[in-house]
Amino acid sequence: MRRLSVYIEIKGTQVCVGEICGNTPEDAVFSYAKEYMEKQGAVPISLSLPFSDSAFSPARTKNFFEGLLPEGFTRRCVAEWMHVNEDDYLSILAGLGCECLGAVKIIEGENPPILPDYRKLTSEDVRNLAKEGATESAQLMTKSHLSLTGASGKAGLYYDEKENQWYLPIGDAPSTHIVKQSHIRLEGIVTNEQLCLLTASYLGIDTPDSFVVDTGEAGDGDVLFATKRYDRIMNAEPKLINQLPVPSRLHQEDFAQALGISSFHKYEHNQEGYLKKMFSLLRAFSSEPLTDQLKLWDICLFNYLIGNTDNHIKNLSLLYSQDLKGVRLAPAYDMVSTAIYESSTKEMALSVGGVYLLDRIERRHFEKEAQNAGLGVKLAMKRFDDMASGFEKALSRAAAFLTEQGFASAEEIQKRILQKGGIRYLRSETG
Ligand SMILES: Nc1ncnc2c1ncn2[C@@H]1O[C@H](COP(=O)(O)OP(=O)(O)O)[C@@H](O)[C@H]1O
Ligand SMILES: [Mg+2]
């Protein structure tokens, strides 16, 4: 039987929390170690896995741990590099679990520890990463034993800001940035994401620092989207690897993991009421329930305005404090206008007031949703009106900023967002 030990980093120290035992995804079960549960102030690793003396079912185990792995095409590439079946989440986790999102680390019993290291990347390496697409980043993920969720091609890298130098983390060396590649079928996606995140930040939404890395002439094959990890922090006296300061890990879990829903069901299809569930979770567990509910609400409004129909429950997360005792809504990420692409679905991943189709959602549906989710309707709708009225100005400020930086396609994307995003319906409503 395979045994995978599960660790969590608490204030910079690795603590064993339990193990996953089994041979296949159908029989593998996670259980907490008694010693961990008995530790003073110990906290469960997920809201969906509260302390228990017995093992969790294979399904509950899989919902959380498979939720740490890449999805879609990236997952397929990683599985190929590793020579394992893409459904065999245990094998992939055993291979990539050294550095995940958040502070969890998975080590298979007999695997010798891989010494942590940061390997310098040449500008040629970074250019290749921008050029090569998901197969290249999947190879990097496999090489560095690092698991990042999501379907787009990406790598977790270490960035030395002062020297403008990128490194590939090896073993359990933490990355500082997530770097995403362009997508062959979604033109300008890197600029699109940076444009949307900048606009969001101008509208007061909490977003991580991000920037576009241009390795050539700002074409899709030249650029990468880099976002600074909010789940990595530099403490006052950090350890050094290769003379580079090593950040500590903060734990995070996405809402699919926290609600115990499999990645496969990250899109709502049958009125499961995911928004209501997320608001309830924040009310019950957030250290700042009122602030976080409004933050989540603002993100929902923003996704509608830009026309981001990929706003599923793995694109929203909870971030834990260093001692794991505090839980907050994580900063907003992966906000892209998908509506500007003809090939993208026009169905939002989460229903608003019972409606999925972007062009059917109106102001009144948000009113219904606010009521449904247990928010103060007056306040929620004031935020709706404020954000809608400030949106165009924030978007054009962000587009002007990016154009000045040399990303001229930002203006074209801005135009298409105004034609295709939810903002279009509001503009026509007010004449
Ligand atoms: N700045 C960040 N800091 C920490 N975690 C992040 C950050 N940005 C994204 N993530 C995490 O990485 C995952 C993948 O990133 P995402 O942008 O959603 O990629 P994709 O486009 O493949 O879905 C997210 O689900 C989120 O948990
Ligand atoms: Mg995502």
Short mmCIF file of C-alpha atoms and ligand atoms in Angstrom, two decimals:
data_model
loop_
_atom_site.label_atom_id
_atom_site.label_comp_id
_atom_site.label_asym_id
_atom_site.label_seq_id
_atom_site.Cartn_x
_atom_site.Cartn_y
_atom_site.Cartn_z
CA MET A 1 0.00 0.00 0.00
CA ARG A 2 1.23 3.52 -0.82
CA ARG A 3 1.69 5.99 1.98
CA LEU A 4 1.94 9.71 1.30
CA SER A 5 2.86 11.87 4.28
CA VAL A 6 1.13 15.24 4.43
CA TYR A 7 2.93 18.23 5.93
CA ILE A 8 1.91 21.81 6.50
CA GLU A 9 4.25 24.74 7.03
CA ILE A 10 3.41 26.67 10.18
CA LYS A 11 5.46 29.82 10.79
CA GLY A 12 8.26 28.46 8.63
CA THR A 13 8.34 24.97 10.20
CA GLN A 14 7.15 21.78 8.50
CA VAL A 15 4.67 19.86 10.64
CA CYS A 16 3.35 16.41 9.77
CA VAL A 17 -0.48 16.47 9.86
CA GLY A 18 -1.28 12.94 8.71
CA GLU A 19 -1.10 10.59 5.75
CA ILE A 20 -2.89 9.36 2.68
CA CYS A 21 -2.96 5.55 2.47
CA GLY A 22 -4.16 3.47 -0.45
CA ASN A 23 -3.30 2.17 -3.87
CA THR A 24 -5.73 3.94 -6.18
CA PRO A 25 -7.92 7.07 -6.18
CA GLU A 26 -10.83 4.73 -5.37
CA ASP A 27 -9.41 3.49 -2.09
CA ALA A 28 -6.95 6.18 -0.90
CA VAL A 29 -7.98 7.76 2.40
CA PHE A 30 -6.54 10.63 4.39
CA SER A 31 -6.39 10.61 8.17
CA TYR A 32 -4.98 13.07 10.65
CA ALA A 33 -2.15 11.98 12.91
CA LYS A 34 -3.25 11.81 16.54
CA GLU A 35 -0.10 13.70 17.60
CA TYR A 36 -1.05 16.58 15.30
CA MET A 37 -4.65 16.83 16.49
CA GLU A 38 -3.48 16.78 20.12
CA LYS A 39 -1.00 19.64 19.59
CA GLN A 40 -2.09 22.80 21.31
CA GLY A 41 -3.76 25.17 18.87
CA ALA A 42 -3.66 22.66 15.98
CA VAL A 43 -5.94 23.57 13.07
CA PRO A 44 -7.41 21.34 10.30
CA ILE A 45 -5.84 21.76 6.84
CA SER A 46 -9.20 22.38 5.17
CA LEU A 47 -12.65 23.58 6.16
CA SER A 48 -13.87 20.41 4.44
CA LEU A 49 -11.63 18.14 6.55
CA PRO A 50 -12.42 18.92 10.20
CA PHE A 51 -10.51 16.92 12.84
CA SER A 52 -11.69 13.34 13.05
CA ASP A 53 -10.33 10.14 14.60
CA SER A 54 -11.36 8.12 11.58
CA ALA A 55 -10.10 8.33 8.01
CA PHE A 56 -11.97 10.43 5.44
CA SER A 57 -13.71 8.61 2.59
CA PRO A 58 -11.83 8.24 -0.72
CA ALA A 59 -14.16 10.83 -2.27
CA ARG A 60 -13.52 13.47 0.41
CA THR A 61 -9.81 12.72 0.33
CA LYS A 62 -9.76 13.11 -3.43
CA ASN A 63 -11.77 16.36 -3.43
CA PHE A 64 -9.14 18.13 -1.37
CA PHE A 65 -5.90 16.52 -2.57
CA GLU A 66 -6.72 16.20 -6.25
CA GLY A 67 -7.72 19.84 -5.93
CA LEU A 68 -4.00 20.64 -5.53
CA LEU A 69 -3.12 19.39 -9.00
CA PRO A 70 -3.09 21.05 -12.40
CA GLU A 71 -6.09 20.39 -14.61
CA GLY A 72 -6.94 19.86 -18.27
CA PHE A 73 -4.19 19.92 -20.86
CA THR A 74 -1.45 20.80 -18.36
CA ARG A 75 -2.39 17.80 -16.24
CA ARG A 76 -2.25 15.56 -19.31
CA CYS A 77 1.23 16.86 -20.20
CA VAL A 78 2.50 16.42 -16.62
CA ALA A 79 1.13 12.86 -16.53
CA GLU A 80 2.89 12.12 -19.82
CA TRP A 81 6.20 13.48 -18.58
CA MET A 82 5.81 11.33 -15.47
CA HIS A 83 4.63 8.26 -17.40
CA VAL A 84 1.52 7.85 -15.28
CA ASN A 85 -2.19 7.88 -16.00
CA GLU A 86 -3.70 11.38 -15.76
CA ASP A 87 -6.52 10.06 -13.51
CA ASP A 88 -4.00 8.63 -11.07
CA TYR A 89 -3.92 11.67 -8.79
CA LEU A 90 -1.91 9.85 -6.11
CA SER A 91 1.07 9.29 -8.41
CA ILE A 92 0.98 12.86 -9.70
CA LEU A 93 0.71 14.20 -6.15
CA ALA A 94 3.62 12.00 -5.05
CA GLY A 95 5.70 13.45 -7.90
CA LEU A 96 4.74 17.12 -7.68
CA GLY A 97 3.69 17.63 -4.06
CA CYS A 98 6.95 19.26 -2.89
CA GLU A 99 5.66 22.77 -3.58
CA CYS A 100 1.92 23.27 -3.94
CA LEU A 101 -0.39 26.22 -3.63
CA GLY A 102 -0.62 27.22 0.00
CA ALA A 103 1.50 25.51 2.65
CA VAL A 104 0.76 21.81 2.14
CA LYS A 105 3.56 19.47 1.10
CA ILE A 106 3.21 15.79 0.16
CA ILE A 107 6.06 13.30 0.34
CA GLU A 108 5.84 9.62 -0.50
CA GLY A 109 7.50 7.45 2.15
CA GLU A 110 10.27 5.90 0.12
CA ASN A 111 11.04 8.99 -1.98
CA PRO A 112 14.45 10.39 -1.01
CA PRO A 113 14.19 14.10 -0.19
CA ILE A 114 15.16 16.36 -3.09
CA LEU A 115 17.57 19.04 -1.97
CA PRO A 116 16.08 22.51 -2.32
CA ASP A 117 17.78 24.78 -4.81
CA TYR A 118 17.21 27.83 -7.01
CA ARG A 119 18.60 27.39 -10.54
CA LYS A 120 19.28 30.53 -12.51
CA LEU A 121 17.26 30.86 -15.70
CA THR A 122 18.91 32.58 -18.66
CA SER A 123 16.93 35.11 -20.68
CA GLU A 124 16.85 32.43 -23.38
CA ASP A 125 15.13 30.04 -20.89
CA VAL A 126 12.49 32.68 -20.09
CA ARG A 127 11.99 33.41 -23.79
CA ASN A 128 11.48 29.70 -24.44
CA LEU A 129 8.94 29.49 -21.66
CA ALA A 130 6.97 32.28 -23.34
CA LYS A 131 7.26 30.60 -26.73
CA GLU A 132 6.78 26.95 -26.08
CA GLY A 133 3.31 26.75 -24.59
CA ALA A 134 1.94 24.30 -22.06
CA THR A 135 4.17 21.32 -22.83
CA GLU A 136 7.27 23.33 -21.84
CA SER A 137 5.75 24.58 -18.58
CA ALA A 138 4.48 21.07 -17.77
CA GLN A 139 8.04 19.82 -18.14
CA LEU A 140 9.25 22.54 -15.77
CA MET A 141 6.53 21.63 -13.25
CA THR A 142 7.62 18.00 -13.39
CA LYS A 143 11.31 18.86 -13.14
CA SER A 144 10.86 21.15 -10.19
CA HIS A 145 8.30 18.85 -8.43
CA LEU A 146 5.85 21.67 -8.11
CA SER A 147 2.08 21.53 -8.45
CA LEU A 148 -0.06 24.49 -9.49
CA THR A 149 -3.78 24.21 -10.11
CA GLY A 150 -5.61 25.58 -13.14
CA ALA A 151 -5.53 24.58 -16.79
CA SER A 152 -3.33 27.24 -18.37
CA GLY A 153 0.36 26.63 -18.97
CA LYS A 154 2.28 28.04 -16.05
CA ALA A 155 5.33 27.71 -13.85
CA GLY A 156 6.14 28.65 -10.27
CA LEU A 157 9.38 30.64 -10.34
CA TYR A 158 11.53 32.61 -7.94
CA TYR A 159 12.07 36.23 -8.93
CA ASP A 160 14.87 38.39 -7.61
CA GLU A 161 13.33 41.82 -8.16
CA LYS A 162 16.51 43.81 -7.52
CA GLU A 163 18.50 41.88 -10.09
CA ASN A 164 15.58 41.25 -12.43
CA GLN A 165 16.63 37.59 -12.42
CA TRP A 166 14.38 34.50 -12.61
CA TYR A 167 15.18 31.16 -10.97
CA LEU A 168 13.62 27.70 -11.17
CA PRO A 169 12.93 26.37 -7.65
CA ILE A 170 13.92 22.74 -7.15
CA GLY A 171 12.65 20.31 -4.52
CA ASP A 172 10.79 22.09 -1.77
CA ALA A 173 12.29 25.54 -2.43
CA PRO A 174 9.34 27.96 -2.46
CA SER A 175 8.51 29.98 -5.57
CA THR A 176 7.68 33.68 -5.30
CA HIS A 177 5.73 34.16 -8.54
CA ILE A 178 3.30 32.28 -10.75
CA VAL A 179 4.10 32.84 -14.39
CA LYS A 180 1.41 32.11 -16.98
CA GLN A 181 1.84 31.61 -20.70
CA SER A 182 -0.21 32.83 -23.63
CA HIS A 183 -2.89 30.60 -25.07
CA ILE A 184 -2.89 29.70 -28.72
CA ARG A 185 -6.68 30.06 -29.08
CA LEU A 186 -7.16 33.10 -26.85
CA GLU A 187 -5.40 36.02 -28.47
CA GLY A 188 -3.85 38.60 -26.18
CA ILE A 189 -4.77 36.69 -23.01
CA VAL A 190 -1.69 37.89 -21.09
CA THR A 191 -2.45 41.55 -21.77
CA ASN A 192 -6.12 40.84 -21.16
CA GLU A 193 -5.41 39.45 -17.67
CA GLN A 194 -3.07 42.30 -16.73
CA LEU A 195 -5.58 44.85 -18.05
CA CYS A 196 -8.40 43.31 -16.01
CA LEU A 197 -6.35 43.04 -12.83
CA LEU A 198 -5.13 46.62 -13.08
CA THR A 199 -8.69 47.82 -13.67
CA ALA A 200 -9.85 45.81 -10.67
CA SER A 201 -7.18 47.34 -8.46
CA TYR A 202 -8.16 50.86 -9.58
CA LEU A 203 -11.71 49.98 -8.50
CA GLY A 204 -10.50 49.06 -5.02
CA ILE A 205 -10.42 45.27 -5.42
CA ASP A 206 -7.56 43.60 -3.55
CA THR A 207 -5.25 42.06 -6.20
CA PRO A 208 -1.70 40.68 -6.02
CA ASP A 209 1.10 42.65 -7.72
CA SER A 210 1.39 41.51 -11.31
CA PHE A 211 3.24 42.49 -14.46
CA VAL A 212 3.82 41.38 -18.02
CA VAL A 213 7.24 39.94 -18.85
CA ASP A 214 8.15 40.82 -22.43
CA THR A 215 10.90 38.61 -23.82
CA GLY A 216 10.70 40.01 -27.34
CA GLU A 217 8.33 42.35 -29.12
CA ALA A 218 5.21 42.04 -27.00
CA GLY A 219 3.61 39.44 -29.29
CA ASP A 220 1.68 36.51 -27.81
CA GLY A 221 4.73 34.24 -28.16
CA ASP A 222 6.91 36.80 -26.36
CA VAL A 223 4.96 37.58 -23.22
CA LEU A 224 4.27 35.98 -19.85
CA PHE A 225 1.88 37.09 -17.13
CA ALA A 226 3.66 37.17 -13.76
CA THR A 227 1.80 37.43 -10.48
CA LYS A 228 3.46 37.73 -7.09
CA ARG A 229 2.31 34.91 -4.81
CA TYR A 230 0.18 36.21 -1.95
CA ASP A 231 0.74 32.88 -0.17
CA ARG A 232 4.50 33.50 0.15
CA ILE A 233 5.88 36.11 2.55
CA MET A 234 9.37 37.24 3.34
CA ASN A 235 10.00 37.25 7.08
CA ALA A 236 12.49 39.54 8.79
CA GLU A 237 15.34 37.02 8.95
CA PRO A 238 14.74 34.55 6.16
CA LYS A 239 16.72 31.36 5.52
CA LEU A 240 18.99 31.46 2.48
CA ILE A 241 19.23 29.01 -0.42
CA ASN A 242 21.93 29.80 -2.95
CA GLN A 243 22.33 33.13 -1.14
CA LEU A 244 18.73 34.02 -1.96
CA PRO A 245 16.25 34.80 0.82
CA VAL A 246 13.60 32.11 1.13
CA PRO A 247 9.97 33.14 1.69
CA SER A 248 7.68 31.39 4.18
CA ARG A 249 4.48 29.73 3.08
CA LEU A 250 0.96 30.81 3.98
CA HIS A 251 -1.74 28.19 3.61
CA GLN A 252 -4.55 28.67 1.11
CA GLU A 253 -7.36 26.53 -0.24
CA ASP A 254 -9.78 27.32 -3.03
CA PHE A 255 -13.54 27.30 -2.52
CA ALA A 256 -13.91 23.92 -4.24
CA GLN A 257 -11.56 22.41 -1.65
CA ALA A 258 -13.08 24.34 1.24
CA LEU A 259 -16.62 23.30 0.27
CA GLY A 260 -15.56 19.69 -0.42
CA ILE A 261 -16.48 19.89 -4.11
CA SER A 262 -14.37 18.11 -6.74
CA SER A 263 -12.47 20.11 -9.37
CA PHE A 264 -14.66 18.36 -11.91
CA HIS A 265 -17.68 20.24 -10.55
CA LYS A 266 -16.05 23.67 -10.33
CA TYR A 267 -18.64 25.13 -12.72
CA GLU A 268 -22.19 25.40 -11.45
CA HIS A 269 -24.71 23.97 -13.91
CA ASN A 270 -27.84 23.06 -12.00
CA GLN A 271 -28.53 25.90 -9.61
CA GLU A 272 -26.32 24.43 -6.89
CA GLY A 273 -26.16 27.92 -5.38
CA TYR A 274 -22.35 28.11 -5.16
CA LEU A 275 -22.39 31.85 -4.47
CA LYS A 276 -24.73 31.40 -1.53
CA LYS A 277 -22.49 28.60 -0.23
CA MET A 278 -19.39 30.77 -0.51
CA PHE A 279 -21.00 33.66 1.33
CA SER A 280 -22.18 31.28 4.07
CA LEU A 281 -18.66 29.90 4.44
CA LEU A 282 -17.24 33.41 4.85
CA ARG A 283 -19.92 34.25 7.43
CA ALA A 284 -19.06 31.13 9.40
CA PHE A 285 -15.26 31.06 9.15
CA SER A 286 -13.72 34.35 8.03
CA SER A 287 -11.90 36.40 10.66
CA GLU A 288 -13.50 39.49 9.05
CA PRO A 289 -16.85 38.16 7.80
CA LEU A 290 -18.43 41.47 6.83
CA THR A 291 -15.43 42.85 4.95
CA ASP A 292 -14.80 39.56 3.16
CA GLN A 293 -18.42 39.18 2.05
CA LEU A 294 -18.29 42.61 0.47
CA LYS A 295 -14.94 41.78 -1.14
CA LEU A 296 -16.42 38.63 -2.65
CA TRP A 297 -19.42 40.59 -3.83
CA ASP A 298 -17.18 43.17 -5.54
CA ILE A 299 -15.28 40.40 -7.34
CA CYS A 300 -18.60 38.94 -8.59
CA LEU A 301 -19.68 42.34 -9.89
CA PHE A 302 -16.35 42.91 -11.56
CA ASN A 303 -16.38 39.50 -13.28
CA TYR A 304 -19.78 40.36 -14.70
CA LEU A 305 -18.67 43.81 -15.92
CA ILE A 306 -15.60 42.49 -17.77
CA GLY A 307 -17.49 39.40 -18.99
CA ASN A 308 -15.43 36.76 -17.19
CA THR A 309 -17.49 33.61 -17.58
CA ASP A 310 -14.67 31.45 -16.19
CA ASN A 311 -15.40 32.65 -12.65
CA HIS A 312 -15.63 29.15 -11.15
CA ILE A 313 -15.07 28.18 -7.53
CA LYS A 314 -11.37 27.34 -7.98
CA ASN A 315 -10.81 30.94 -9.04
CA LEU A 316 -11.61 32.15 -5.54
CA SER A 317 -9.66 31.13 -2.46
CA LEU A 318 -9.26 31.43 1.26
CA LEU A 319 -5.92 32.54 2.69
CA TYR A 320 -4.80 31.48 6.18
CA SER A 321 -2.63 33.41 8.61
CA GLN A 322 0.88 32.08 9.42
CA ASP A 323 -0.39 30.24 12.52
CA LEU A 324 -3.41 28.95 10.51
CA LYS A 325 -5.81 30.45 13.00
CA GLY A 326 -7.13 33.30 10.86
CA VAL A 327 -8.95 32.79 7.54
CA ARG A 328 -9.59 35.55 5.02
CA LEU A 329 -10.81 35.79 1.46
CA ALA A 330 -7.66 35.71 -0.68
CA PRO A 331 -6.88 38.54 -3.13
CA ALA A 332 -8.61 38.28 -6.51
CA TYR A 333 -6.84 36.42 -9.34
CA ASP A 334 -7.48 34.88 -12.77
CA MET A 335 -9.84 37.62 -13.85
CA VAL A 336 -9.89 37.71 -17.63
CA SER A 337 -12.53 38.89 -20.05
CA THR A 338 -13.52 35.64 -21.76
CA ALA A 339 -16.53 37.28 -23.44
CA ILE A 340 -14.25 38.98 -25.97
CA TYR A 341 -13.45 35.59 -27.50
CA GLU A 342 -16.08 34.26 -29.90
CA SER A 343 -15.22 30.67 -28.96
CA SER A 344 -15.82 31.16 -25.22
CA THR A 345 -19.04 30.21 -23.50
CA LYS A 346 -21.39 33.06 -22.61
CA GLU A 347 -22.59 31.17 -19.55
CA MET A 348 -21.19 32.45 -16.27
CA ALA A 349 -19.69 29.71 -14.08
CA LEU A 350 -21.88 30.87 -11.18
CA SER A 351 -25.53 31.81 -11.54
CA VAL A 352 -26.60 35.31 -10.53
CA GLY A 353 -30.17 35.43 -9.25
CA GLY A 354 -30.69 32.04 -10.94
CA VAL A 355 -29.41 33.18 -14.38
CA TYR A 356 -26.23 31.98 -16.12
CA LEU A 357 -26.20 33.70 -19.51
CA LEU A 358 -24.15 36.87 -19.46
CA ASP A 359 -26.52 38.70 -21.79
CA ARG A 360 -29.57 37.79 -19.69
CA ILE A 361 -28.18 39.01 -16.38
CA GLU A 362 -29.51 42.40 -15.35
CA ARG A 363 -29.17 44.61 -12.32
CA ARG A 364 -32.29 43.04 -10.77
CA HIS A 365 -30.63 39.61 -10.81
CA PHE A 366 -27.82 40.92 -8.64
CA GLU A 367 -30.46 42.31 -6.30
CA LYS A 368 -32.04 38.86 -6.07
CA GLU A 369 -28.63 37.26 -5.57
CA ALA A 370 -27.71 39.68 -2.77
CA GLN A 371 -30.94 38.74 -1.01
CA ASN A 372 -30.37 35.07 -1.63
CA ALA A 373 -26.80 35.19 -0.33
CA GLY A 374 -27.87 36.99 2.85
CA LEU A 375 -26.22 40.35 2.08
CA GLY A 376 -27.68 43.74 2.96
CA VAL A 377 -29.40 44.47 -0.36
CA LYS A 378 -29.16 48.26 -0.15
CA LEU A 379 -25.42 48.25 0.50
CA ALA A 380 -24.79 45.50 -2.06
CA MET A 381 -26.60 47.45 -4.77
CA LYS A 382 -24.87 50.69 -3.88
CA ARG A 383 -21.59 48.90 -4.55
CA PHE A 384 -23.03 47.61 -7.80
CA ASP A 385 -23.92 51.13 -8.94
CA ASP A 386 -20.60 52.61 -7.77
CA MET A 387 -18.56 49.97 -9.53
CA ALA A 388 -20.60 50.16 -12.72
CA SER A 389 -20.25 53.94 -12.85
CA GLY A 390 -16.50 53.93 -12.18
CA PHE A 391 -15.75 51.02 -14.48
CA GLU A 392 -15.10 52.70 -17.84
CA LYS A 393 -12.74 55.27 -16.38
CA ALA A 394 -10.73 52.63 -14.51
CA LEU A 395 -10.55 50.44 -17.63
CA SER A 396 -9.32 53.24 -19.86
CA ARG A 397 -6.73 54.29 -17.25
CA ALA A 398 -5.41 50.70 -17.16
CA ALA A 399 -5.39 50.48 -20.98
CA ALA A 400 -3.49 53.76 -21.26
CA PHE A 401 -0.93 52.55 -18.71
CA LEU A 402 -0.32 49.29 -20.57
CA THR A 403 -0.16 51.00 -23.95
CA GLU A 404 2.49 53.29 -22.57
CA GLN A 405 4.43 50.23 -21.40
CA GLY A 406 4.45 48.95 -24.98
CA PHE A 407 1.41 46.63 -24.91
CA ALA A 408 -0.58 48.35 -27.61
CA SER A 409 -3.23 45.60 -27.87
CA ALA A 410 -4.60 46.79 -24.50
CA GLU A 411 -6.67 49.49 -26.24
CA GLU A 412 -8.26 47.00 -28.61
CA ILE A 413 -9.05 44.66 -25.70
CA GLN A 414 -10.54 47.60 -23.80
CA LYS A 415 -12.85 48.30 -26.75
CA ARG A 416 -13.95 44.68 -26.94
CA ILE A 417 -14.63 44.50 -23.21
CA LEU A 418 -16.94 47.50 -23.52
CA GLN A 419 -18.75 45.76 -26.40
CA LYS A 420 -18.93 42.27 -24.91
CA GLY A 421 -18.75 42.46 -21.10
CA GLY A 422 -21.67 42.92 -18.72
CA ILE A 423 -20.87 46.65 -18.80
CA ARG A 424 -22.42 46.71 -22.29
CA TYR A 425 -25.89 45.91 -20.95
CA LEU A 426 -25.63 48.53 -18.27
CA ARG A 427 -24.52 51.12 -20.80
CA SER A 428 -27.53 50.35 -22.96
CA GLU A 429 -29.86 50.36 -19.90
CA THR A 430 -28.82 53.89 -19.02
CA GLY A 431 -28.96 54.93 -22.68
N1 LIG B 1 -0.86 35.74 -6.96
C1 LIG B 1 -1.17 34.51 -6.53
N2 LIG B 1 -0.72 34.07 -5.32
C2 LIG B 1 -1.00 32.85 -4.88
N3 LIG B 1 -1.76 31.96 -5.54
C3 LIG B 1 -2.23 32.32 -6.75
C4 LIG B 1 -1.96 33.60 -7.30
N4 LIG B 1 -2.57 33.67 -8.51
C5 LIG B 1 -3.17 32.48 -8.71
N5 LIG B 1 -2.96 31.66 -7.65
C6 LIG B 1 -3.38 30.27 -7.46
O1 LIG B 1 -2.96 29.54 -8.59
C7 LIG B 1 -4.05 28.88 -9.20
C8 LIG B 1 -3.89 28.94 -10.69
O2 LIG B 1 -3.86 30.28 -11.13
P1 LIG B 1 -4.91 30.80 -12.17
O3 LIG B 1 -4.58 32.23 -12.46
O4 LIG B 1 -6.28 30.53 -11.70
O5 LIG B 1 -4.53 29.89 -13.44
P2 LIG B 1 -5.47 29.29 -14.59
O6 LIG B 1 -5.62 30.39 -15.60
O7 LIG B 1 -4.70 28.13 -15.10
O8 LIG B 1 -6.77 28.87 -13.98
C9 LIG B 1 -5.28 29.59 -8.70
O9 LIG B 1 -6.37 28.75 -8.61
C10 LIG B 1 -4.87 30.14 -7.34
O10 LIG B 1 -5.18 29.20 -6.33
MG MG B 2 -7.88 29.64 -12.61
#
